[in-house]
């Protein structure tokens, strides 16, 4: 039996994404969804000495890159890079299956990271000492 190939479709934003928009995508994405969250050379694009971006856009891009890495650490996405040219890459997040045992929402994880209480559960997200 021939299994064939599957075409992967990557969503590419028409404008630079914000950290909040990335989080919204992660929250609603189904396994296998792909989002190109940046195109360029991320490490240089956020470095003040080499960046061609204004300070505010560079700071937002740094937050976006950090959030993407955080989402990967949480097991929510895989992060991949695709070379598009010399010193140019497409940075892509691929949605992973949501953990079945996790009863915690993405917003609860974000609040816990910031040490703020989760109003739904009343917990602060920090362990008692």
Tab-separated table of N, CA and C in Angstrom, residues 5-121:
chain	number	residue	atom	x	y	z
A	5	UNK	N	2.625	11.290	-0.084
A	5	UNK	CA	3.262	12.348	0.686
A	5	UNK	C	2.215	13.383	1.082
A	6	UNK	N	2.534	14.087	2.105
A	6	UNK	CA	1.655	15.139	2.579
A	6	UNK	C	2.332	16.479	2.360
A	7	UNK	N	1.628	17.400	1.750
A	7	UNK	CA	2.165	18.742	1.597
A	7	UNK	C	1.995	19.488	2.913
A	8	UNK	N	3.052	20.136	3.362
A	8	UNK	CA	2.986	20.937	4.569
A	8	UNK	C	2.697	22.365	4.171
A	9	UNK	N	1.733	22.955	4.801
A	9	UNK	CA	1.381	24.339	4.532
A	9	UNK	C	1.785	25.152	5.746
A	10	UNK	N	2.614	26.130	5.513
A	10	UNK	CA	3.069	27.007	6.583
A	10	UNK	C	2.387	28.347	6.427
A	11	UNK	N	1.768	28.811	7.501
A	11	UNK	CA	1.139	30.124	7.492
A	11	UNK	C	2.230	31.155	7.716
A	12	UNK	N	2.248	32.160	6.865
A	12	UNK	CA	3.227	33.234	6.986
A	12	UNK	C	2.476	34.538	7.182
A	13	UNK	N	2.813	35.249	8.237
A	13	UNK	CA	2.144	36.511	8.548
A	13	UNK	C	2.511	37.574	7.526
A	14	UNK	N	1.583	38.455	7.245
A	14	UNK	CA	1.835	39.554	6.304
A	14	UNK	C	2.663	40.666	6.946
A	15	UNK	N	2.678	40.680	8.266
A	15	UNK	CA	3.437	41.683	9.012
A	15	UNK	C	4.104	40.979	10.194
A	16	UNK	N	5.048	41.616	10.854
A	16	UNK	CA	5.699	40.968	11.996
A	16	UNK	C	4.691	40.604	13.084
A	17	UNK	N	4.832	39.395	13.613
A	17	UNK	CA	3.951	38.932	14.683
A	17	UNK	C	4.381	39.498	16.025
A	18	UNK	N	3.417	39.636	16.921
A	18	UNK	CA	3.733	40.007	18.292
A	18	UNK	C	3.750	38.735	19.146
A	19	UNK	N	4.294	38.867	20.332
A	19	UNK	CA	4.315	37.751	21.270
A	19	UNK	C	2.890	37.288	21.580
A	20	UNK	N	1.982	38.217	21.753
A	20	UNK	CA	0.583	37.892	22.070
A	20	UNK	C	-0.062	37.122	20.925
A	21	UNK	N	0.175	37.547	19.681
A	21	UNK	CA	-0.388	36.842	18.530
A	21	UNK	C	0.174	35.426	18.432
A	22	UNK	N	1.457	35.273	18.735
A	22	UNK	CA	2.059	33.941	18.730
A	22	UNK	C	1.383	33.057	19.781
A	23	UNK	N	1.185	33.590	20.981
A	23	UNK	CA	0.520	32.819	22.048
A	23	UNK	C	-0.897	32.428	21.642
A	24	UNK	N	-1.607	33.342	20.984
A	24	UNK	CA	-2.964	33.038	20.523
A	24	UNK	C	-2.934	31.901	19.513
A	25	UNK	N	-1.948	31.913	18.622
A	25	UNK	CA	-1.830	30.833	17.636
A	25	UNK	C	-1.544	29.506	18.334
A	26	UNK	N	-0.616	29.506	19.285
A	26	UNK	CA	-0.274	28.276	20.008
A	26	UNK	C	-1.509	27.718	20.706
A	27	UNK	N	-2.304	28.578	21.300
A	27	UNK	CA	-3.484	28.136	22.047
A	27	UNK	C	-4.522	27.458	21.157
A	28	UNK	N	-4.658	27.888	19.917
A	28	UNK	CA	-5.711	27.336	19.050
A	28	UNK	C	-5.196	26.371	17.992
A	29	UNK	N	-3.882	26.241	17.852
A	29	UNK	CA	-3.320	25.397	16.797
A	29	UNK	C	-3.587	23.921	17.052
A	30	UNK	N	-3.788	23.197	15.971
A	30	UNK	CA	-3.939	21.742	16.071
A	30	UNK	C	-2.614	21.109	15.656
A	31	UNK	N	-2.348	19.891	16.133
A	31	UNK	CA	-1.068	19.255	15.818
A	31	UNK	C	-0.778	19.267	14.315
A	32	UNK	N	0.437	19.692	13.994
A	32	UNK	CA	0.856	19.751	12.589
A	32	UNK	C	0.725	21.127	11.968
A	33	UNK	N	-0.074	22.018	12.575
A	33	UNK	CA	-0.155	23.387	12.059
A	33	UNK	C	1.232	24.006	12.116
A	34	UNK	N	1.551	24.813	11.104
A	34	UNK	CA	2.872	25.440	11.012
A	34	UNK	C	2.709	26.948	10.879
A	35	UNK	N	3.497	27.681	11.647
A	35	UNK	CA	3.466	29.139	11.611
A	35	UNK	C	4.880	29.672	11.453
A	36	UNK	N	5.097	30.450	10.420
A	36	UNK	CA	6.380	31.144	10.272
A	36	UNK	C	6.277	32.410	11.107
A	37	UNK	N	7.035	32.448	12.193
A	37	UNK	CA	6.933	33.584	13.102
A	37	UNK	C	8.002	34.644	12.857
A	38	UNK	N	9.018	34.323	12.061
A	38	UNK	CA	10.017	35.332	11.691
A	38	UNK	C	10.751	34.871	10.441
A	39	UNK	N	11.186	35.838	9.664
A	39	UNK	CA	12.027	35.547	8.506
A	39	UNK	C	13.186	36.535	8.543
A	40	UNK	N	14.389	35.992	8.528
A	40	UNK	CA	15.594	36.806	8.607
A	40	UNK	C	16.701	35.992	9.247
A	41	UNK	N	17.437	36.616	10.151
A	41	UNK	CA	18.484	35.940	10.911
A	41	UNK	C	18.269	36.405	12.350
A	42	UNK	N	17.467	35.648	13.084
A	42	UNK	CA	16.924	36.081	14.368
A	42	UNK	C	17.985	36.599	15.332
A	43	UNK	N	19.061	35.857	15.511
A	43	UNK	CA	20.061	36.278	16.493
A	43	UNK	C	20.669	37.631	16.136
A	44	UNK	N	20.837	37.904	14.861
A	44	UNK	CA	21.361	39.210	14.446
A	44	UNK	C	20.274	40.275	14.441
A	45	UNK	N	19.052	39.878	14.117
A	45	UNK	CA	17.952	40.837	14.038
A	45	UNK	C	17.578	41.410	15.403
A	46	UNK	N	17.904	40.702	16.492
A	46	UNK	CA	17.576	41.219	17.825
A	46	UNK	C	18.790	41.836	18.516
A	47	UNK	N	19.956	41.719	17.911
A	47	UNK	CA	21.181	42.254	18.498
A	47	UNK	C	21.306	43.723	18.114
A	48	UNK	N	21.369	44.640	19.102
A	48	UNK	CA	21.340	46.079	18.792
A	48	UNK	C	22.408	46.535	17.798
A	49	UNK	N	23.579	45.962	17.867
A	49	UNK	CA	24.671	46.431	17.019
A	49	UNK	C	24.447	46.100	15.540
A	50	UNK	N	23.736	45.001	15.254
A	50	UNK	CA	23.560	44.555	13.875
A	50	UNK	C	22.147	44.768	13.331
A	51	UNK	N	21.212	44.997	14.219
A	51	UNK	CA	19.811	45.076	13.809
A	51	UNK	C	19.538	46.310	12.960
A	52	UNK	N	18.664	46.111	11.997
A	52	UNK	CA	18.222	47.233	11.166
A	52	UNK	C	16.833	47.683	11.605
A	53	UNK	N	16.344	47.097	12.700
A	53	UNK	CA	15.008	47.414	13.190
A	53	UNK	C	15.068	48.521	14.239
A	54	UNK	N	14.016	49.332	14.323
A	54	UNK	CA	13.929	50.302	15.418
A	54	UNK	C	13.891	49.564	16.762
A	55	UNK	N	14.292	50.241	17.824
A	55	UNK	CA	14.390	49.615	19.146
A	55	UNK	C	13.108	48.902	19.574
A	56	UNK	N	11.960	49.514	19.364
A	56	UNK	CA	10.691	48.914	19.804
A	56	UNK	C	10.405	47.614	19.040
A	57	UNK	N	10.612	47.607	17.737
A	57	UNK	CA	10.386	46.393	16.949
A	57	UNK	C	11.394	45.312	17.307
A	58	UNK	N	12.620	45.708	17.567
A	58	UNK	CA	13.655	44.748	17.949
A	58	UNK	C	13.317	44.115	19.302
A	59	UNK	N	12.830	44.916	20.242
A	59	UNK	CA	12.436	44.394	21.560
A	59	UNK	C	11.261	43.427	21.422
A	60	UNK	N	10.294	43.766	20.571
A	60	UNK	CA	9.144	42.867	20.369
A	60	UNK	C	9.594	41.563	19.729
A	61	UNK	N	10.511	41.635	18.778
A	61	UNK	CA	11.039	40.434	18.139
A	61	UNK	C	11.783	39.564	19.153
A	62	UNK	N	12.523	40.188	20.051
A	62	UNK	CA	13.223	39.430	21.098
A	62	UNK	C	12.221	38.722	22.001
A	63	UNK	N	11.126	39.400	22.363
A	63	UNK	CA	10.080	38.767	23.184
A	63	UNK	C	9.442	37.604	22.434
A	64	UNK	N	9.200	37.797	21.146
A	64	UNK	CA	8.615	36.739	20.325
A	64	UNK	C	9.532	35.522	20.263
A	65	UNK	N	10.809	35.750	20.019
A	65	UNK	CA	11.767	34.644	19.969
A	65	UNK	C	11.849	33.909	21.293
A	66	UNK	N	11.848	34.656	22.388
A	66	UNK	CA	11.885	34.032	23.718
A	66	UNK	C	10.617	33.226	23.988
A	67	UNK	N	9.478	33.755	23.562
A	67	UNK	CA	8.214	33.039	23.790
A	67	UNK	C	8.159	31.774	22.948
A	68	UNK	N	8.655	31.826	21.734
A	68	UNK	CA	8.686	30.631	20.897
A	68	UNK	C	9.546	29.554	21.552
A	69	UNK	N	10.701	29.942	22.071
A	69	UNK	CA	11.580	28.988	22.755
A	69	UNK	C	10.881	28.433	23.991
A	70	UNK	N	10.203	29.289	24.744
A	70	UNK	CA	9.444	28.856	25.926
A	70	UNK	C	8.384	27.829	25.532
A	71	UNK	N	7.651	28.095	24.458
A	71	UNK	CA	6.604	27.171	24.005
A	71	UNK	C	7.201	25.816	23.639
A	72	UNK	N	8.388	25.831	23.051
A	72	UNK	CA	9.060	24.573	22.726
A	72	UNK	C	9.458	23.831	23.999
A	73	UNK	N	9.955	24.566	24.990
A	73	UNK	CA	10.329	23.938	26.265
A	73	UNK	C	9.126	23.334	26.971
A	74	UNK	N	7.959	23.927	26.783
A	74	UNK	CA	6.729	23.429	27.407
A	74	UNK	C	6.137	22.248	26.633
A	75	UNK	N	6.727	21.908	25.499
A	75	UNK	CA	6.235	20.799	24.690
A	75	UNK	C	5.026	21.156	23.839
A	76	UNK	N	4.808	22.448	23.611
A	76	UNK	CA	3.649	22.893	22.839
A	76	UNK	C	3.935	22.964	21.340
A	77	UNK	N	5.192	23.218	20.978
A	77	UNK	CA	5.578	23.332	19.572
A	77	UNK	C	6.963	22.730	19.357
A	78	UNK	N	7.251	22.402	18.107
A	78	UNK	CA	8.602	22.114	17.654
A	78	UNK	C	9.057	23.376	16.937
A	79	UNK	N	10.316	23.740	17.101
A	79	UNK	CA	10.852	24.886	16.374
A	79	UNK	C	11.802	24.385	15.302
A	80	UNK	N	11.603	24.855	14.088
A	80	UNK	CA	12.468	24.470	12.972
A	80	UNK	C	12.866	25.718	12.198
A	81	UNK	N	13.964	25.594	11.484
A	81	UNK	CA	14.424	26.669	10.616
A	81	UNK	C	14.539	26.123	9.207
A	82	UNK	N	14.197	26.964	8.256
A	82	UNK	CA	14.334	26.603	6.853
A	82	UNK	C	15.167	27.691	6.187
A	83	UNK	N	16.271	27.296	5.584
A	83	UNK	CA	17.119	28.281	4.909
A	83	UNK	C	16.390	28.777	3.658
A	84	UNK	N	16.290	30.104	3.549
A	84	UNK	CA	15.623	30.694	2.390
A	84	UNK	C	16.606	31.392	1.471
A	85	UNK	N	17.837	31.563	1.929
A	85	UNK	CA	18.878	32.218	1.143
A	85	UNK	C	20.102	32.407	2.010
A	86	UNK	N	21.124	33.056	1.472
A	86	UNK	CA	22.322	33.301	2.273
A	86	UNK	C	21.985	34.152	3.505
A	87	UNK	N	22.294	33.616	4.680
A	87	UNK	CA	22.031	34.304	5.953
A	87	UNK	C	20.565	34.685	6.129
A	88	UNK	N	19.666	33.936	5.519
A	88	UNK	CA	18.223	34.173	5.652
A	88	UNK	C	17.539	32.857	6.003
A	89	UNK	N	16.681	32.912	7.015
A	89	UNK	CA	15.988	31.719	7.471
A	89	UNK	C	14.527	32.038	7.737
A	90	UNK	N	13.692	31.026	7.546
A	90	UNK	CA	12.297	31.097	7.986
A	90	UNK	C	12.252	30.355	9.316
A	91	UNK	N	11.788	31.015	10.353
A	91	UNK	CA	11.665	30.420	11.681
A	91	UNK	C	10.225	29.946	11.824
A	92	UNK	N	10.058	28.648	12.007
A	92	UNK	CA	8.738	28.023	11.950
A	92	UNK	C	8.440	27.278	13.245
A	93	UNK	N	7.246	27.494	13.766
A	93	UNK	CA	6.744	26.737	14.910
A	93	UNK	C	5.752	25.717	14.368
A	94	UNK	N	5.913	24.468	14.777
A	94	UNK	CA	5.011	23.390	14.376
A	94	UNK	C	4.274	22.938	15.624
A	95	UNK	N	2.958	23.035	15.608
A	95	UNK	CA	2.160	22.681	16.782
A	95	UNK	C	2.274	21.193	17.094
A	96	UNK	N	2.447	20.891	18.359
A	96	UNK	CA	2.496	19.513	18.843
A	96	UNK	C	1.152	19.164	19.463
A	97	UNK	N	0.878	17.873	19.634
A	97	UNK	CA	-0.340	17.500	20.362
A	97	UNK	C	-0.294	18.076	21.776
A	98	UNK	N	-1.423	18.571	22.229
A	98	UNK	CA	-1.489	19.105	23.586
A	98	UNK	C	-1.365	17.945	24.569
A	99	UNK	N	-0.616	18.123	25.645
A	99	UNK	CA	-0.489	17.053	26.642
A	99	UNK	C	-1.861	16.680	27.200
A	100	UNK	N	-2.172	15.391	27.187
A	100	UNK	CA	-3.484	14.937	27.659
A	100	UNK	C	-3.648	15.130	29.151
A	101	UNK	N	-2.584	14.954	29.895
A	101	UNK	CA	-2.671	15.055	31.348
A	101	UNK	C	-2.719	16.498	31.820
A	102	UNK	N	-2.432	17.423	30.939
A	102	UNK	CA	-2.381	18.820	31.358
A	102	UNK	C	-3.780	19.412	31.419
A	103	UNK	N	-4.190	19.739	32.612
A	103	UNK	CA	-5.482	20.388	32.794
A	103	UNK	C	-5.298	21.896	32.863
A	104	UNK	N	-4.077	22.354	32.656
A	104	UNK	CA	-3.753	23.758	32.759
A	104	UNK	C	-3.808	24.390	31.373
A	105	UNK	N	-4.422	25.557	31.288
A	105	UNK	CA	-4.509	26.255	30.009
A	105	UNK	C	-3.223	27.025	29.739
A	106	UNK	N	-3.054	27.461	28.497
A	106	UNK	CA	-1.890	28.256	28.137
A	106	UNK	C	-1.858	29.535	28.960
A	107	UNK	N	-3.000	30.167	29.167
A	107	UNK	CA	-3.017	31.406	29.942
A	107	UNK	C	-2.584	31.151	31.380
A	108	UNK	N	-2.946	30.001	31.951
A	108	UNK	CA	-2.509	29.676	33.312
A	108	UNK	C	-1.001	29.481	33.359
A	109	UNK	N	-0.426	28.858	32.337
A	109	UNK	CA	1.025	28.692	32.278
A	109	UNK	C	1.726	30.044	32.189
A	110	UNK	N	1.174	30.947	31.385
A	110	UNK	CA	1.773	32.273	31.236
A	110	UNK	C	1.699	33.056	32.542
A	111	UNK	N	0.559	32.971	33.228
A	111	UNK	CA	0.417	33.664	34.510
A	111	UNK	C	1.363	33.083	35.548
A	112	UNK	N	1.486	31.760	35.564
A	112	UNK	CA	2.388	31.114	36.517
A	112	UNK	C	3.823	31.538	36.276
A	113	UNK	N	4.194	31.693	35.024
A	113	UNK	CA	5.547	32.121	34.683
A	113	UNK	C	5.829	33.506	35.245
A	114	UNK	N	4.815	34.352	35.281
A	114	UNK	CA	4.986	35.718	35.757
A	114	UNK	C	4.735	35.836	37.259
A	115	UNK	N	4.351	34.707	37.893
A	115	UNK	CA	4.107	34.730	39.327
A	115	UNK	C	2.792	35.376	39.713
A	116	UNK	N	1.866	35.496	38.765
A	116	UNK	CA	0.567	36.082	39.040
A	116	UNK	C	-0.429	34.989	39.354
A	117	UNK	N	-1.429	35.277	40.198
A	117	UNK	CA	-2.414	34.247	40.528
A	117	UNK	C	-3.303	33.915	39.345
A	118	UNK	N	-3.670	32.652	39.255
A	118	UNK	CA	-4.619	32.190	38.247
A	118	UNK	C	-5.989	32.282	38.898
A	119	UNK	N	-6.812	33.219	38.448
A	119	UNK	CA	-8.109	33.456	39.069
A	119	UNK	C	-9.046	32.256	38.969
A	120	UNK	N	-8.835	31.401	37.976
A	120	UNK	CA	-9.699	30.225	37.827
A	120	UNK	C	-9.423	29.194	38.917
A	121	UNK	N	-8.153	29.061	39.306
A	121	UNK	CA	-7.820	28.049	40.299
A	121	UNK	C	-7.416	28.658	41.626
